[in-house]
Amino acid sequence: MLSDTPGVHHVSVVTGDPQRTVDFYTEVLGLRFVLRTVNFEDKFVYHLYFGDSEGRPGTVLTTFAYPADVEGRSGRPGIPSVQFAVPPGSLGAWADRLAERDIDSEGPSERFGERLLSLSDPDGTRIELVEDDAGGIGGGDDAENGSDGGDSWTGSVPADAAVRGVRGVSVRSTSPYVTASLLQTFGFELVAEAEDAVRYRLPAGRESVVDLRLDDAPYGREGRGSIHHVAFGVGGEAELHEWRELLADRDFDVSRVKDRNFFHSLYVRDPGGMLFELATERPGLGVNATDDAPGASLRLPSWLEEDREMIQSQLPTLTSPEENR
């Protein structure tokens, strides 16, 4: 019997200029630049990871840098927004912080009884800061020790307002009932309904949420600013193979299990057009909280090491916040 997924593992988005992306997610949102690697399917494209001090599952947002890509268009099927958890009472401080940097925001508003503030990154990716008192969304020690998780973040935002983790996503499917069924297979439960959305939440683990939007949106287009996929965690590689067998038996379009160097994963696309990833849980991305500048150097899997010089010569110049300081 397969166990439910413990929650969102990471979210991946398509961005443009990589330096602008690093500056925004570190200096504005206060995430740590924890990993610089490449897209394993397109080795001359940066794949950048941001998260807490160790890049633990449940805290990570990753970006694929395509400066020349077309601008994305939000619609169906797609993931219109990513939610980050912030401490209760911190939205005022966030509104002030964004205004000081000439970044537009909307709200605070309310959805499913929760307060949130909305903004966009430089490429148009929609971000929602949601007040959430759960704490320890990154999993592990913070939750068990009763900490609010603030000591896991090493960015520029004060501890009483700092992001606590990736809370969840909103999704738009061309077949909402099919997508809902797949979410239930992953262990999500229907917990709330509104006129234009229904909320699914994991009852344990990181208690991640997926808001299934039911509004009549036009068809979208993938490009800069679009959210490529959301990944949910699984216990280990053996369990990942079991998930693959189960999903294939149910006629989902599912990939083989892939070695992502920092974890193993597979991808499943449902008939509603939604792309989900299942990724193995590890304590982090091989990053220590004491590492001076984990994103400063390019980390490659062993099968790309022989091409390092060629790869580096084709990638744009990129400096980490620690190097700038």
GROMACS .gro file of C-alpha atoms in nm:
model
  325
    1MET     CA    1   0.000   0.000   0.000
    2LEU     CA    2   0.150   0.331  -0.110
    3SER     CA    3   0.168   0.603   0.152
    4ASP     CA    4   0.036   0.952   0.082
    5THR     CA    5   0.286   1.212  -0.033
    6PRO     CA    6   0.423   1.426   0.254
    7GLY     CA    7   0.359   1.748   0.064
    8VAL     CA    8   0.496   1.987  -0.194
    9HIS     CA    9   0.860   1.903  -0.264
   10HIS     CA   10   0.931   2.199  -0.494
   11VAL     CA   11   0.777   2.423  -0.758
   12SER     CA   12   0.951   2.501  -1.089
   13VAL     CA   13   0.896   2.814  -1.298
   14VAL     CA   14   1.020   2.950  -1.632
   15THR     CA   15   1.212   3.278  -1.605
   16GLY     CA   16   1.411   3.511  -1.827
   17ASP     CA   17   1.731   3.684  -1.722
   18PRO     CA   18   1.900   3.463  -1.458
   19GLN     CA   19   2.072   3.748  -1.272
   20ARG     CA   20   1.745   3.936  -1.235
   21THR     CA   21   1.586   3.615  -1.107
   22VAL     CA   22   1.859   3.561  -0.844
   23ASP     CA   23   1.833   3.922  -0.729
   24PHE     CA   24   1.455   3.907  -0.691
   25TYR     CA   25   1.422   3.577  -0.506
   26THR     CA   26   1.712   3.648  -0.270
   27GLU     CA   27   1.699   4.023  -0.211
   28VAL     CA   28   1.321   4.074  -0.230
   29LEU     CA   29   1.171   3.747  -0.107
   30GLY     CA   30   1.466   3.659   0.115
   31LEU     CA   31   1.515   3.302  -0.010
   32ARG     CA   32   1.862   3.153  -0.020
   33PHE     CA   33   2.032   3.077  -0.352
   34VAL     CA   34   2.113   2.716  -0.269
   35LEU     CA   35   2.200   2.552  -0.599
   36ARG     CA   36   2.327   2.647  -0.945
   37THR     CA   37   2.306   2.367  -1.200
   38VAL     CA   38   2.169   2.317  -1.552
   39ASN     CA   39   1.856   2.176  -1.708
   40PHE     CA   40   1.955   1.813  -1.764
   41GLU     CA   41   1.746   1.806  -2.085
   42ASP     CA   42   1.899   2.133  -2.207
   43LYS     CA   43   2.249   2.161  -2.060
   44PHE     CA   44   2.315   2.517  -2.178
   45VAL     CA   45   2.025   2.651  -1.968
   46TYR     CA   46   2.058   2.738  -1.601
   47HIS     CA   47   1.845   2.552  -1.346
   48LEU     CA   48   1.856   2.758  -1.026
   49TYR     CA   49   1.725   2.654  -0.683
   50PHE     CA   50   1.608   2.882  -0.401
   51GLY     CA   51   1.488   2.779  -0.057
   52ASP     CA   52   1.577   2.774   0.310
   53SER     CA   53   1.936   2.751   0.433
   54GLU     CA   54   1.970   2.384   0.332
   55GLY     CA   55   1.725   2.361   0.043
   56ARG     CA   56   1.498   2.119   0.226
   57PRO     CA   57   1.194   1.967   0.052
   58GLY     CA   58   0.894   2.191   0.101
   59THR     CA   59   1.096   2.513   0.086
   60VAL     CA   60   1.231   2.509  -0.268
   61LEU     CA   61   1.138   2.703  -0.580
   62THR     CA   62   1.344   2.629  -0.891
   63THR     CA   63   1.377   2.829  -1.212
   64PHE     CA   64   1.463   2.742  -1.572
   65ALA     CA   65   1.628   3.048  -1.728
   66TYR     CA   66   1.520   3.112  -2.088
   67PRO     CA   67   1.594   3.483  -2.162
   68ALA     CA   68   1.482   3.455  -2.526
   69ASP     CA   69   1.160   3.262  -2.458
   70VAL     CA   70   0.819   3.410  -2.536
   71GLU     CA   71   0.616   3.561  -2.255
   72GLY     CA   72   0.386   3.308  -2.094
   73ARG     CA   73   0.009   3.355  -2.076
   74SER     CA   74  -0.190   3.237  -1.774
   75GLY     CA   75  -0.480   3.009  -1.855
   76ARG     CA   76  -0.588   2.646  -1.888
   77PRO     CA   77  -0.419   2.408  -1.836
   78GLY     CA   78  -0.168   2.561  -1.603
   79ILE     CA   79  -0.057   2.667  -1.258
   80PRO     CA   80  -0.155   3.033  -1.214
   81SER     CA   81   0.016   3.093  -0.879
   82VAL     CA   82   0.251   2.960  -0.614
   83GLN     CA   83   0.184   3.017  -0.244
   84PHE     CA   84   0.453   3.091   0.014
   85ALA     CA   85   0.372   3.072   0.386
   86VAL     CA   86   0.456   3.377   0.598
   87PRO     CA   87   0.391   3.440   0.969
   88PRO     CA   88   0.053   3.569   1.086
   89GLY     CA   89   0.042   3.947   1.102
   90SER     CA   90   0.332   3.997   0.859
   91LEU     CA   91   0.146   4.109   0.546
   92GLY     CA   92   0.167   4.476   0.644
   93ALA     CA   93   0.544   4.451   0.664
   94TRP     CA   94   0.551   4.274   0.328
   95ALA     CA   95   0.334   4.542   0.165
   96ASP     CA   96   0.574   4.809   0.293
   97ARG     CA   97   0.878   4.612   0.180
   98LEU     CA   98   0.742   4.569  -0.172
   99ALA     CA   99   0.633   4.933  -0.198
  100GLU     CA  100   0.983   5.047  -0.098
  101ARG     CA  101   1.115   4.850  -0.395
  102ASP     CA  102   0.847   4.978  -0.637
  103ILE     CA  103   0.692   4.633  -0.667
  104ASP     CA  104   0.314   4.633  -0.710
  105SER     CA  105   0.109   4.412  -0.479
  106GLU     CA  106  -0.261   4.337  -0.435
  107GLY     CA  107  -0.434   4.294  -0.101
  108PRO     CA  108  -0.433   4.192   0.168
  109SER     CA  109  -0.733   3.990   0.055
  110GLU     CA  110  -0.896   3.674   0.186
  111ARG     CA  111  -0.949   3.327   0.042
  112PHE     CA  112  -1.083   3.027   0.229
  113GLY     CA  113  -1.064   3.232   0.548
  114GLU     CA  114  -0.693   3.311   0.508
  115ARG     CA  115  -0.523   3.647   0.448
  116LEU     CA  116  -0.290   3.679   0.150
  117LEU     CA  117  -0.093   3.934  -0.047
  118SER     CA  118  -0.033   3.888  -0.422
  119LEU     CA  119   0.258   4.004  -0.636
  120SER     CA  120   0.452   3.901  -0.946
  121ASP     CA  121   0.819   3.830  -1.003
  122PRO     CA  122   1.003   4.024  -1.280
  123ASP     CA  123   0.882   3.778  -1.546
  124GLY     CA  124   0.518   3.777  -1.432
  125THR     CA  125   0.508   3.461  -1.221
  126ARG     CA  126   0.221   3.508  -0.976
  127ILE     CA  127   0.322   3.475  -0.611
  128GLU     CA  128   0.090   3.469  -0.309
  129LEU     CA  129   0.215   3.531   0.043
  130VAL     CA  130  -0.028   3.354   0.276
  131GLU     CA  131  -0.041   3.401   0.651
  132ASP     CA  132   0.001   3.055   0.799
  133ASP     CA  133   0.080   2.972   1.162
  134ALA     CA  134   0.167   2.606   1.096
  135GLY     CA  135   0.544   2.664   1.093
  136GLY     CA  136   0.808   2.408   0.999
  137ILE     CA  137   0.678   2.368   0.645
  138GLY     CA  138   1.025   2.261   0.545
  139GLY     CA  139   0.965   1.954   0.760
  140GLY     CA  140   1.188   1.792   1.018
  141ASP     CA  141   1.344   1.970   1.311
  142ASP     CA  142   1.153   2.299   1.304
  143ALA     CA  143   0.814   2.135   1.330
  144GLU     CA  144   0.925   1.884   1.590
  145ASN     CA  145   1.093   2.145   1.808
  146GLY     CA  146   0.801   2.384   1.793
  147SER     CA  147   1.009   2.646   1.610
  148ASP     CA  148   0.849   2.882   1.365
  149GLY     CA  149   1.117   2.793   1.112
  150GLY     CA  150   1.266   3.144   1.107
  151ASP     CA  151   1.616   3.023   1.189
  152SER     CA  152   1.618   2.818   0.868
  153TRP     CA  153   1.610   3.129   0.649
  154THR     CA  154   1.924   3.329   0.596
  155GLY     CA  155   1.798   3.599   0.360
  156SER     CA  156   1.738   3.970   0.391
  157VAL     CA  157   1.386   3.958   0.543
  158PRO     CA  158   1.347   3.999   0.922
  159ALA     CA  159   1.274   3.672   1.104
  160ASP     CA  160   0.924   3.778   1.212
  161ALA     CA  161   0.819   3.814   0.847
  162ALA     CA  162   1.042   3.567   0.659
  163VAL     CA  163   0.896   3.309   0.424
  164ARG     CA  164   0.848   2.971   0.596
  165GLY     CA  165   0.814   2.746   0.293
  166VAL     CA  166   0.620   2.665  -0.020
  167ARG     CA  167   0.262   2.639   0.102
  168GLY     CA  168   0.105   2.513  -0.222
  169VAL     CA  169  -0.022   2.613  -0.565
  170SER     CA  170  -0.335   2.698  -0.757
  171VAL     CA  171  -0.407   2.492  -1.069
  172ARG     CA  172  -0.637   2.525  -1.370
  173SER     CA  173  -0.727   2.203  -1.549
  174THR     CA  174  -0.923   2.139  -1.866
  175SER     CA  175  -1.075   1.838  -1.683
  176PRO     CA  176  -1.110   1.941  -1.316
  177TYR     CA  177  -1.272   1.615  -1.206
  178VAL     CA  178  -0.983   1.411  -1.345
  179THR     CA  179  -0.726   1.635  -1.178
  180ALA     CA  180  -0.921   1.618  -0.851
  181SER     CA  181  -0.913   1.239  -0.870
  182LEU     CA  182  -0.535   1.240  -0.918
  183LEU     CA  183  -0.489   1.475  -0.623
  184GLN     CA  184  -0.693   1.234  -0.412
  185THR     CA  185  -0.470   0.949  -0.530
  186PHE     CA  186  -0.173   1.149  -0.399
  187GLY     CA  187  -0.348   1.174  -0.060
  188PHE     CA  188  -0.511   1.518  -0.082
  189GLU     CA  189  -0.854   1.567   0.071
  190LEU     CA  190  -1.128   1.812  -0.027
  191VAL     CA  191  -1.153   2.058   0.263
  192ALA     CA  192  -1.329   2.370   0.131
  193GLU     CA  193  -1.535   2.497  -0.161
  194ALA     CA  194  -1.598   2.842  -0.306
  195GLU     CA  195  -1.776   2.967  -0.615
  196ASP     CA  196  -1.465   2.965  -0.835
  197ALA     CA  197  -1.234   2.716  -0.660
  198VAL     CA  198  -1.212   2.410  -0.439
  199ARG     CA  199  -0.932   2.346  -0.192
  200TYR     CA  200  -0.747   2.019  -0.147
  201ARG     CA  201  -0.513   1.973   0.148
  202LEU     CA  202  -0.288   1.697   0.272
  203PRO     CA  203  -0.410   1.588   0.617
  204ALA     CA  204  -0.057   1.527   0.749
  205GLY     CA  205   0.305   1.592   0.662
  206ARG     CA  206   0.354   1.951   0.546
  207GLU     CA  207  -0.023   1.997   0.504
  208SER     CA  208   0.031   2.140   0.157
  209VAL     CA  209  -0.266   2.282  -0.033
  210VAL     CA  210  -0.376   2.279  -0.396
  211ASP     CA  211  -0.653   2.518  -0.494
  212LEU     CA  212  -0.830   2.381  -0.802
  213ARG     CA  213  -0.958   2.686  -0.989
  214LEU     CA  214  -1.295   2.652  -1.165
  215ASP     CA  215  -1.309   2.992  -1.337
  216ASP     CA  216  -1.362   3.005  -1.712
  217ALA     CA  217  -1.007   3.104  -1.810
  218PRO     CA  218  -0.886   3.102  -2.172
  219TYR     CA  219  -0.619   2.863  -2.290
  220GLY     CA  220  -0.273   2.958  -2.170
  221ARG     CA  221   0.076   2.947  -2.317
  222GLU     CA  222   0.396   2.828  -2.155
  223GLY     CA  223   0.680   3.079  -2.152
  224ARG     CA  224   0.859   3.329  -1.931
  225GLY     CA  225   0.660   3.379  -1.614
  226SER     CA  226   0.469   3.051  -1.630
  227ILE     CA  227   0.487   2.785  -1.361
  228HIS     CA  228   0.613   2.468  -1.527
  229HIS     CA  229   0.514   2.209  -1.265
  230VAL     CA  230   0.470   2.130  -0.898
  231ALA     CA  231   0.647   1.833  -0.739
  232PHE     CA  232   0.522   1.627  -0.445
  233GLY     CA  233   0.754   1.424  -0.224
  234VAL     CA  234   0.773   1.046  -0.194
  235GLY     CA  235   0.967   0.837   0.056
  236GLY     CA  236   1.235   0.687  -0.167
  237GLU     CA  237   1.326   0.548  -0.508
  238ALA     CA  238   1.158   0.211  -0.454
  239GLU     CA  239   0.833   0.386  -0.370
  240LEU     CA  240   0.874   0.601  -0.680
  241HIS     CA  241   0.877   0.287  -0.897
  242GLU     CA  242   0.559   0.171  -0.724
  243TRP     CA  243   0.395   0.504  -0.802
  244ARG     CA  244   0.498   0.470  -1.164
  245GLU     CA  245   0.340   0.127  -1.191
  246LEU     CA  246   0.018   0.247  -1.027
  247LEU     CA  247  -0.014   0.555  -1.249
  248ALA     CA  248   0.065   0.358  -1.566
  249ASP     CA  249  -0.200   0.099  -1.473
  250ARG     CA  250  -0.452   0.383  -1.451
  251ASP     CA  251  -0.355   0.500  -1.801
  252PHE     CA  252  -0.189   0.824  -1.700
  253ASP     CA  253   0.088   0.963  -1.919
  254VAL     CA  254   0.382   0.889  -1.690
  255SER     CA  255   0.756   0.914  -1.751
  256ARG     CA  256   1.026   0.669  -1.651
  257VAL     CA  257   1.202   0.725  -1.319
  258LYS     CA  258   1.477   0.982  -1.376
  259ASP     CA  259   1.800   1.047  -1.190
  260ARG     CA  260   1.803   1.418  -1.108
  261ASN     CA  261   2.135   1.385  -0.923
  262PHE     CA  262   1.998   1.558  -0.612
  263PHE     CA  263   1.689   1.331  -0.605
  264HIS     CA  264   1.503   1.085  -0.827
  265SER     CA  265   1.170   1.170  -0.984
  266LEU     CA  266   0.903   1.093  -1.240
  267TYR     CA  267   0.650   1.310  -1.420
  268VAL     CA  268   0.280   1.248  -1.477
  269ARG     CA  269   0.049   1.449  -1.699
  270ASP     CA  270  -0.322   1.397  -1.646
  271PRO     CA  271  -0.590   1.423  -1.918
  272GLY     CA  272  -0.667   1.773  -1.791
  273GLY     CA  273  -0.321   1.883  -1.907
  274MET     CA  274  -0.171   1.923  -1.559
  275LEU     CA  275   0.195   1.824  -1.515
  276PHE     CA  276   0.295   1.691  -1.174
  277GLU     CA  277   0.627   1.551  -1.055
  278LEU     CA  278   0.694   1.301  -0.779
  279ALA     CA  279   1.039   1.347  -0.623
  280THR     CA  280   1.223   1.152  -0.356
  281GLU     CA  281   1.264   1.314  -0.016
  282ARG     CA  282   1.615   1.394   0.103
  283PRO     CA  283   1.722   1.614   0.393
  284GLY     CA  284   1.833   1.877   0.142
  285LEU     CA  285   2.030   1.944  -0.174
  286GLY     CA  286   2.370   1.866  -0.029
  287VAL     CA  287   2.390   2.218   0.112
  288ASN     CA  288   2.494   2.305   0.466
  289ALA     CA  289   2.358   2.609   0.644
  290THR     CA  290   2.721   2.710   0.707
  291ASP     CA  291   2.816   2.707   0.338
  292ASP     CA  292   2.930   3.060   0.254
  293ALA     CA  293   2.781   3.080  -0.096
  294PRO     CA  294   2.628   2.751  -0.216
  295GLY     CA  295   2.496   2.906  -0.539
  296ALA     CA  296   2.828   3.061  -0.638
  297SER     CA  297   2.965   2.759  -0.825
  298LEU     CA  298   2.813   2.539  -1.094
  299ARG     CA  299   2.725   2.189  -0.975
  300LEU     CA  300   2.697   1.927  -1.248
  301PRO     CA  301   2.604   1.558  -1.240
  302SER     CA  302   2.884   1.313  -1.313
  303TRP     CA  303   2.761   1.247  -1.667
  304LEU     CA  304   2.807   1.615  -1.759
  305GLU     CA  305   3.140   1.679  -1.587
  306GLU     CA  306   3.346   1.605  -1.897
  307ASP     CA  307   3.163   1.889  -2.073
  308ARG     CA  308   3.201   2.140  -1.788
  309GLU     CA  309   3.429   2.382  -1.972
  310MET     CA  310   3.205   2.388  -2.279
  311ILE     CA  311   2.888   2.426  -2.070
  312GLN     CA  312   3.027   2.709  -1.861
  313SER     CA  313   3.142   2.896  -2.172
  314GLN     CA  314   2.785   2.897  -2.306
  315LEU     CA  315   2.610   3.010  -1.986
  316PRO     CA  316   2.549   3.377  -1.898
  317THR     CA  317   2.762   3.540  -1.629
  318LEU     CA  318   2.588   3.508  -1.293
  319THR     CA  319   2.690   3.627  -0.947
  320SER     CA  320   2.544   3.514  -0.616
  321PRO     CA  321   2.433   3.763  -0.345
  322GLU     CA  322   2.728   3.660  -0.130
  323GLU     CA  323   2.972   3.742  -0.412
  324ASN     CA  324   2.808   4.082  -0.464
  325ARG     CA  325   2.847   4.162  -0.095
   0.00000   0.00000   0.00000
